[in-house]
Short mmCIF file of C-alpha atoms in Angstrom, two decimals:
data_model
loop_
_atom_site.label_atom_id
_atom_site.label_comp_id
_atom_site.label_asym_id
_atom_site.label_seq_id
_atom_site.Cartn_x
_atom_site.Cartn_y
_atom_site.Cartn_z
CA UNK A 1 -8.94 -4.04 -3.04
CA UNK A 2 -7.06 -1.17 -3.70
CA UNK A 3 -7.38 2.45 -2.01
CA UNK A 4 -8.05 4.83 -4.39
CA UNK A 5 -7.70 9.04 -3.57
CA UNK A 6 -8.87 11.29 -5.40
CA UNK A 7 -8.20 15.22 -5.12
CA UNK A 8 -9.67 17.86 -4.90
CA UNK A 9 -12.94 16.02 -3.88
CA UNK A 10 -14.79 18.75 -5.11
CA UNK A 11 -13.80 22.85 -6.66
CA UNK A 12 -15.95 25.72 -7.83
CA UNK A 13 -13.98 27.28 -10.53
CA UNK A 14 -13.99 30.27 -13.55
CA UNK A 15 -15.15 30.08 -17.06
CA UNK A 16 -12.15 29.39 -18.86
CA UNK A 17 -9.72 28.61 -15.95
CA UNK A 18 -7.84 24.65 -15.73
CA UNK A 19 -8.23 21.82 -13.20
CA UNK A 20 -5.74 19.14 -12.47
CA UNK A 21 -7.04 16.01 -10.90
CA UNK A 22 -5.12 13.62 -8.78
CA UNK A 23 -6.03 10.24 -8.25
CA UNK A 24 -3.21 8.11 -5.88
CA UNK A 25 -3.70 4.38 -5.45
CA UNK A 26 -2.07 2.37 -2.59
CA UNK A 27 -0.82 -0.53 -5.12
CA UNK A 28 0.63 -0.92 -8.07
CA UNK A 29 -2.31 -0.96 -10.61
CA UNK A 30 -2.01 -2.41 -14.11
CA UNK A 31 -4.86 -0.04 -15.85
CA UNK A 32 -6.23 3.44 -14.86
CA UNK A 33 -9.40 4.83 -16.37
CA UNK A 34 -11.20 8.30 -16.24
CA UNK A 35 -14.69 9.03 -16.24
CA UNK A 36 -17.45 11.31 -16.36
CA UNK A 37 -20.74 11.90 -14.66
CA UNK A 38 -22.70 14.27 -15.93
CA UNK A 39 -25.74 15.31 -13.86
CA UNK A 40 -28.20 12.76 -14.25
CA UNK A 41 -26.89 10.56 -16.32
CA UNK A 42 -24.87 7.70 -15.92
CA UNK A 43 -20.87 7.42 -16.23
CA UNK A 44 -18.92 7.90 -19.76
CA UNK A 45 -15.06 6.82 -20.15
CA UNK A 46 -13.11 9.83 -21.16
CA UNK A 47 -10.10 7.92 -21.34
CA UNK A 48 -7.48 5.01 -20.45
CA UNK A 49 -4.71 6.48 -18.49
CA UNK A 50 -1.04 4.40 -20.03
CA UNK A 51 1.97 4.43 -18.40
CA UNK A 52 4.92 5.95 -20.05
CA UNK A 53 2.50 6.54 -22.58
CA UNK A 54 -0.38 8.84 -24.39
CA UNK A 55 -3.70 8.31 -23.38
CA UNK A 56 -6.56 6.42 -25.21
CA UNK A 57 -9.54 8.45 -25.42
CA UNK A 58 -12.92 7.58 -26.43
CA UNK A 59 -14.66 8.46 -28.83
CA UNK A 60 -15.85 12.74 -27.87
CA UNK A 61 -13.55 13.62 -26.06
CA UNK A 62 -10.02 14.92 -27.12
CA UNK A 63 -6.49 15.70 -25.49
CA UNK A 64 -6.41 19.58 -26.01
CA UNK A 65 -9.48 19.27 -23.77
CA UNK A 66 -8.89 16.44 -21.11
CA UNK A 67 -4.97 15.55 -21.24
CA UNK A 68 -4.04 13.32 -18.88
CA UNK A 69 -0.65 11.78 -17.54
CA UNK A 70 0.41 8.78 -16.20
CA UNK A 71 4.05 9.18 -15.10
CA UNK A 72 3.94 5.67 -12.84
CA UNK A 73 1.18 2.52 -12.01
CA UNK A 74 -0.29 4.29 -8.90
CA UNK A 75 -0.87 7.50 -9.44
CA UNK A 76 -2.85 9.41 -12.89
CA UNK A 77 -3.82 13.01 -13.48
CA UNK A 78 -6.12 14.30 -15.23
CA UNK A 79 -7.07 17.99 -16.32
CA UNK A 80 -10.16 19.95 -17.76
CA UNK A 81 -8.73 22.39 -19.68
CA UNK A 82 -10.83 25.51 -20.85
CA UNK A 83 -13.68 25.00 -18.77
CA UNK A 84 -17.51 26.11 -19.21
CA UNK A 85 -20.27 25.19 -17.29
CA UNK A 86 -21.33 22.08 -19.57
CA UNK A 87 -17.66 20.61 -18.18
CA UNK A 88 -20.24 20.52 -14.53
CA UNK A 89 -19.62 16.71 -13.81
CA UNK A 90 -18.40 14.16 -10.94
CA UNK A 91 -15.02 13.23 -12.83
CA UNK A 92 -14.25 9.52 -11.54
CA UNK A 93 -10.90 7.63 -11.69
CA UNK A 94 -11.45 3.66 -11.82
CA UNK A 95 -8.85 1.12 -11.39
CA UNK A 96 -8.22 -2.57 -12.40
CA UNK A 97 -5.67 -5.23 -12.33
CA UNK A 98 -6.63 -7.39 -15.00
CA UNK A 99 -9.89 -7.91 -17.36
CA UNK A 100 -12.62 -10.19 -15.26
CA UNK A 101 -11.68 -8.56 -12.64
CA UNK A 102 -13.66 -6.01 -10.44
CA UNK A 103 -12.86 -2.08 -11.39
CA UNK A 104 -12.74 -0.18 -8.22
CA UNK A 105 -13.52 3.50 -8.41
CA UNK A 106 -12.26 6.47 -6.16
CA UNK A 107 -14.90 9.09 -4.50
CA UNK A 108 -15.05 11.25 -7.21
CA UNK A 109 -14.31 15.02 -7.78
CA UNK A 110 -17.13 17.30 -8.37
CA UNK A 111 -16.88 20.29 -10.18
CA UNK A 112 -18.95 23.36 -10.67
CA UNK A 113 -18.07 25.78 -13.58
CA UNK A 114 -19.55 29.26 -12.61
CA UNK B 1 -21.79 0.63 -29.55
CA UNK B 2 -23.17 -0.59 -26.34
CA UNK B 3 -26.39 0.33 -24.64
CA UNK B 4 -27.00 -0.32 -21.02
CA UNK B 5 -30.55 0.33 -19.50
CA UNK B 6 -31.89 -0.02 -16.33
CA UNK B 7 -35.37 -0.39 -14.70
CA UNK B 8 -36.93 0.85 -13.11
CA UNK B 9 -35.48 4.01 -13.00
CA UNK B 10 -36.42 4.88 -9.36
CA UNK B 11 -38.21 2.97 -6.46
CA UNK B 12 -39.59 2.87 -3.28
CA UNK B 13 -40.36 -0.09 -0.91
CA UNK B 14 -40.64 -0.70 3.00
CA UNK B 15 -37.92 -1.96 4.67
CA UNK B 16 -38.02 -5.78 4.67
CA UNK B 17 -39.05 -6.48 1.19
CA UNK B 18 -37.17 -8.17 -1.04
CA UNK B 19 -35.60 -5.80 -4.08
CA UNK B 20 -35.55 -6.66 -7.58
CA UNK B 21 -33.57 -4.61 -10.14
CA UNK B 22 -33.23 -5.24 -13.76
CA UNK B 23 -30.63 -4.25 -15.99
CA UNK B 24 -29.96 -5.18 -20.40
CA UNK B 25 -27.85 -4.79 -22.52
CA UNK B 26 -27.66 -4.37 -26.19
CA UNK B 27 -24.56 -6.38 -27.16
CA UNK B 28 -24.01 -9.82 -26.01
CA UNK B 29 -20.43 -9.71 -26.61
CA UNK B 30 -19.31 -9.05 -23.11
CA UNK B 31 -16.54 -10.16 -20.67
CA UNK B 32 -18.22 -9.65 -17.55
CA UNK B 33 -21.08 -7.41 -15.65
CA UNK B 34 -20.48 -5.59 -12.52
CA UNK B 35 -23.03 -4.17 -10.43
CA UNK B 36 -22.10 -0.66 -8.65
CA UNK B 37 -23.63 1.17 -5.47
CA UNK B 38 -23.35 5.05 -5.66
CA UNK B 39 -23.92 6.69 -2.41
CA UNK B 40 -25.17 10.66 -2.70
CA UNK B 41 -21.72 12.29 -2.61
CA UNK B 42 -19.88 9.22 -3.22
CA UNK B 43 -18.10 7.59 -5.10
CA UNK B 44 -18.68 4.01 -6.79
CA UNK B 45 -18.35 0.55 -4.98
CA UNK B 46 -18.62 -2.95 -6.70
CA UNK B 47 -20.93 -5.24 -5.31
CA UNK B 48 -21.18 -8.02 -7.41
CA UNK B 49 -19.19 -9.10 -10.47
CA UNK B 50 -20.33 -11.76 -12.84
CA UNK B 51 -18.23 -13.44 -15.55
CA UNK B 52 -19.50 -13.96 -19.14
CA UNK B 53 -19.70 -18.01 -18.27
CA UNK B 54 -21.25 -17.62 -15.06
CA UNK B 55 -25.22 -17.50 -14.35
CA UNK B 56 -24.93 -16.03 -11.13
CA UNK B 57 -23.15 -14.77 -8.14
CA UNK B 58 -24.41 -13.94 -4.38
CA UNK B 59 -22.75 -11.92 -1.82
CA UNK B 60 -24.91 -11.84 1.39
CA UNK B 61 -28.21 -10.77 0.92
CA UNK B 62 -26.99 -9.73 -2.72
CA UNK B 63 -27.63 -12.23 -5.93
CA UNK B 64 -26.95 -11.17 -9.19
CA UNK B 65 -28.07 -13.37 -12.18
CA UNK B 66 -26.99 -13.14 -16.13
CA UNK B 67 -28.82 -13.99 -18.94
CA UNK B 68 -26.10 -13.33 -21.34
CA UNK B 69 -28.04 -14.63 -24.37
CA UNK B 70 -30.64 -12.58 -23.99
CA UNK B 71 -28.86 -9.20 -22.64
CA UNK B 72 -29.84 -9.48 -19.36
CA UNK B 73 -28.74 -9.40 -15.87
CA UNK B 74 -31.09 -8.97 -12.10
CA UNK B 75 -30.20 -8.26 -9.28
CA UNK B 76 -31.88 -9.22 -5.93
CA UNK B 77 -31.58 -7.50 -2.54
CA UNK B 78 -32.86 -10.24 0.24
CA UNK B 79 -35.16 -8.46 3.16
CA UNK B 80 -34.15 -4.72 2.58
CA UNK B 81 -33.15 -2.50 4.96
CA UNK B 82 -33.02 1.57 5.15
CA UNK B 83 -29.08 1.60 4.81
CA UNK B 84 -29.58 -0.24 1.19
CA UNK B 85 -30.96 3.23 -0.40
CA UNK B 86 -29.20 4.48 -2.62
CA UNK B 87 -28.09 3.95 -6.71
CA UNK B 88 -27.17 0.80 -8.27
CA UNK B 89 -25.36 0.93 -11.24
CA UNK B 90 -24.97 -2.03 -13.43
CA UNK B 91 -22.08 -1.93 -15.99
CA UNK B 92 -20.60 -4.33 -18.67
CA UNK B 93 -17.52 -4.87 -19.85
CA UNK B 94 -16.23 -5.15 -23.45
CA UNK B 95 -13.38 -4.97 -25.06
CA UNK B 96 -10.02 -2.95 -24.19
CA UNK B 97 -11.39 -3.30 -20.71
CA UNK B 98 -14.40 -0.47 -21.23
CA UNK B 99 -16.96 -0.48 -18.95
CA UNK B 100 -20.66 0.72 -20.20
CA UNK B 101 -22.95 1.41 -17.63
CA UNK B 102 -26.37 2.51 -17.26
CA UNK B 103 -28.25 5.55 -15.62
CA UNK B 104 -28.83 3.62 -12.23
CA UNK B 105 -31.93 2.46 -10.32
CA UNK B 106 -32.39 5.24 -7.85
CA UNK B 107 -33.37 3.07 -4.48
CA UNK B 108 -35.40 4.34 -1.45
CA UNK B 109 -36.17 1.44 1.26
CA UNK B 110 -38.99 2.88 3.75
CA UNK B 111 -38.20 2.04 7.30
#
């Protein structure tokens, strides 16, 4: 399966300051996904990361907020924008070649909004 | 919308019994189910994935089952061991590739 990275692995940041998160795969992957987990609770899909494209979000969650880019198929960035402490998560990028097949999931980056 | 629950929510047993974890789901409509491990400080890693036609697949000591008609899918850990603690996450996919998943069963085997 494909190696995922994710960085940072985790930040402490300001009320109202930006994060960029990287995620890198090792392969060419057909779809990228982001997601959230809150402490607690289980994971929600912010978005689908699309190539040469704008990114499908779900339903909550908006691109002032979370844009994200995805300039090629292995690599995807996404940023919380505006932060306050209820943006406290694990953010999570997931990849997949094609449906019925496994998603794979990097380590994770958890944040802390002081 | 989907809805994806899991129980128990947290459990204990001594090492060397046998695990049993349940998960259901609220919308039969589904391509596959994956089940997840979550390690504290981790990120997730797929254990088991089970297509909508299938009844059940087995990795090792791992077996998943799906009931699809019914919403529901087990999964069975064979003769636990201390290094299986941790959270298993079941999740199921639907359309446009979206994964639902549920809040976990939180695992503590007892050496």
């Amino acid at each position: 399966s494909a190696v995922i990275s994710q960085k940072p692995s985790r930040d402490i940041c300001q009320r109202g300051t930006s994060l960029t998160i990287q995620c890198q795969v090792d392969s060419q992957v057909t779809m990228m996904f982001w997601y959230r987990q809150q402490p607690g609770q289980s994971l929600t899909l912010i978005a689908t990361a699309n190539q040469g494209s704008e990114a499908t979000y779900e339903s909550g969650f908006v691109i002032d907020k979370f844009p994200i880019s995805r300039p090629n198929l292995t690599f995807s960035t996404l940023t919380v924008s505006n932060m306050s402490p209820e943006d406290s998560s694990i953010y999570l990028c997931s990849v997949g070649q094609q449906v019925n097949q496994p998603q794979h999931f990097g380590d994770g980056t958890r944040l802390s909004i002081l | 919308k989907q809805e994806v629950t899991q129980i128990p929510a947290a459990l204990s047993v001594p090492e060397g019994e046998n695990l049993v974890l349940n998960c259901s789901f609220t919308d039969s409509a589904i391509y596959n189910l994956q089940w997840f491990r979550q390690d504290p400080g981790k990120g997730l890693t797929s254990l088991l994935l089970i297509q909508s036609s299938q009844r059940e697949q087995t990795s090792g000591r791992l077996n998943a089952s799906l009931d699809k008609s019914s919403g529901r899918s087990t999964l069975y850990i064979a003769a636990s061991q201390p290094g299986d603690s941790a959270t298993y996450l079941c999740a199921v996919q639907g359309g446009n590739n979206r994964l639902a998943f549920g809040k976990g069963n939180q695992v503590v085997v007892i050496p």
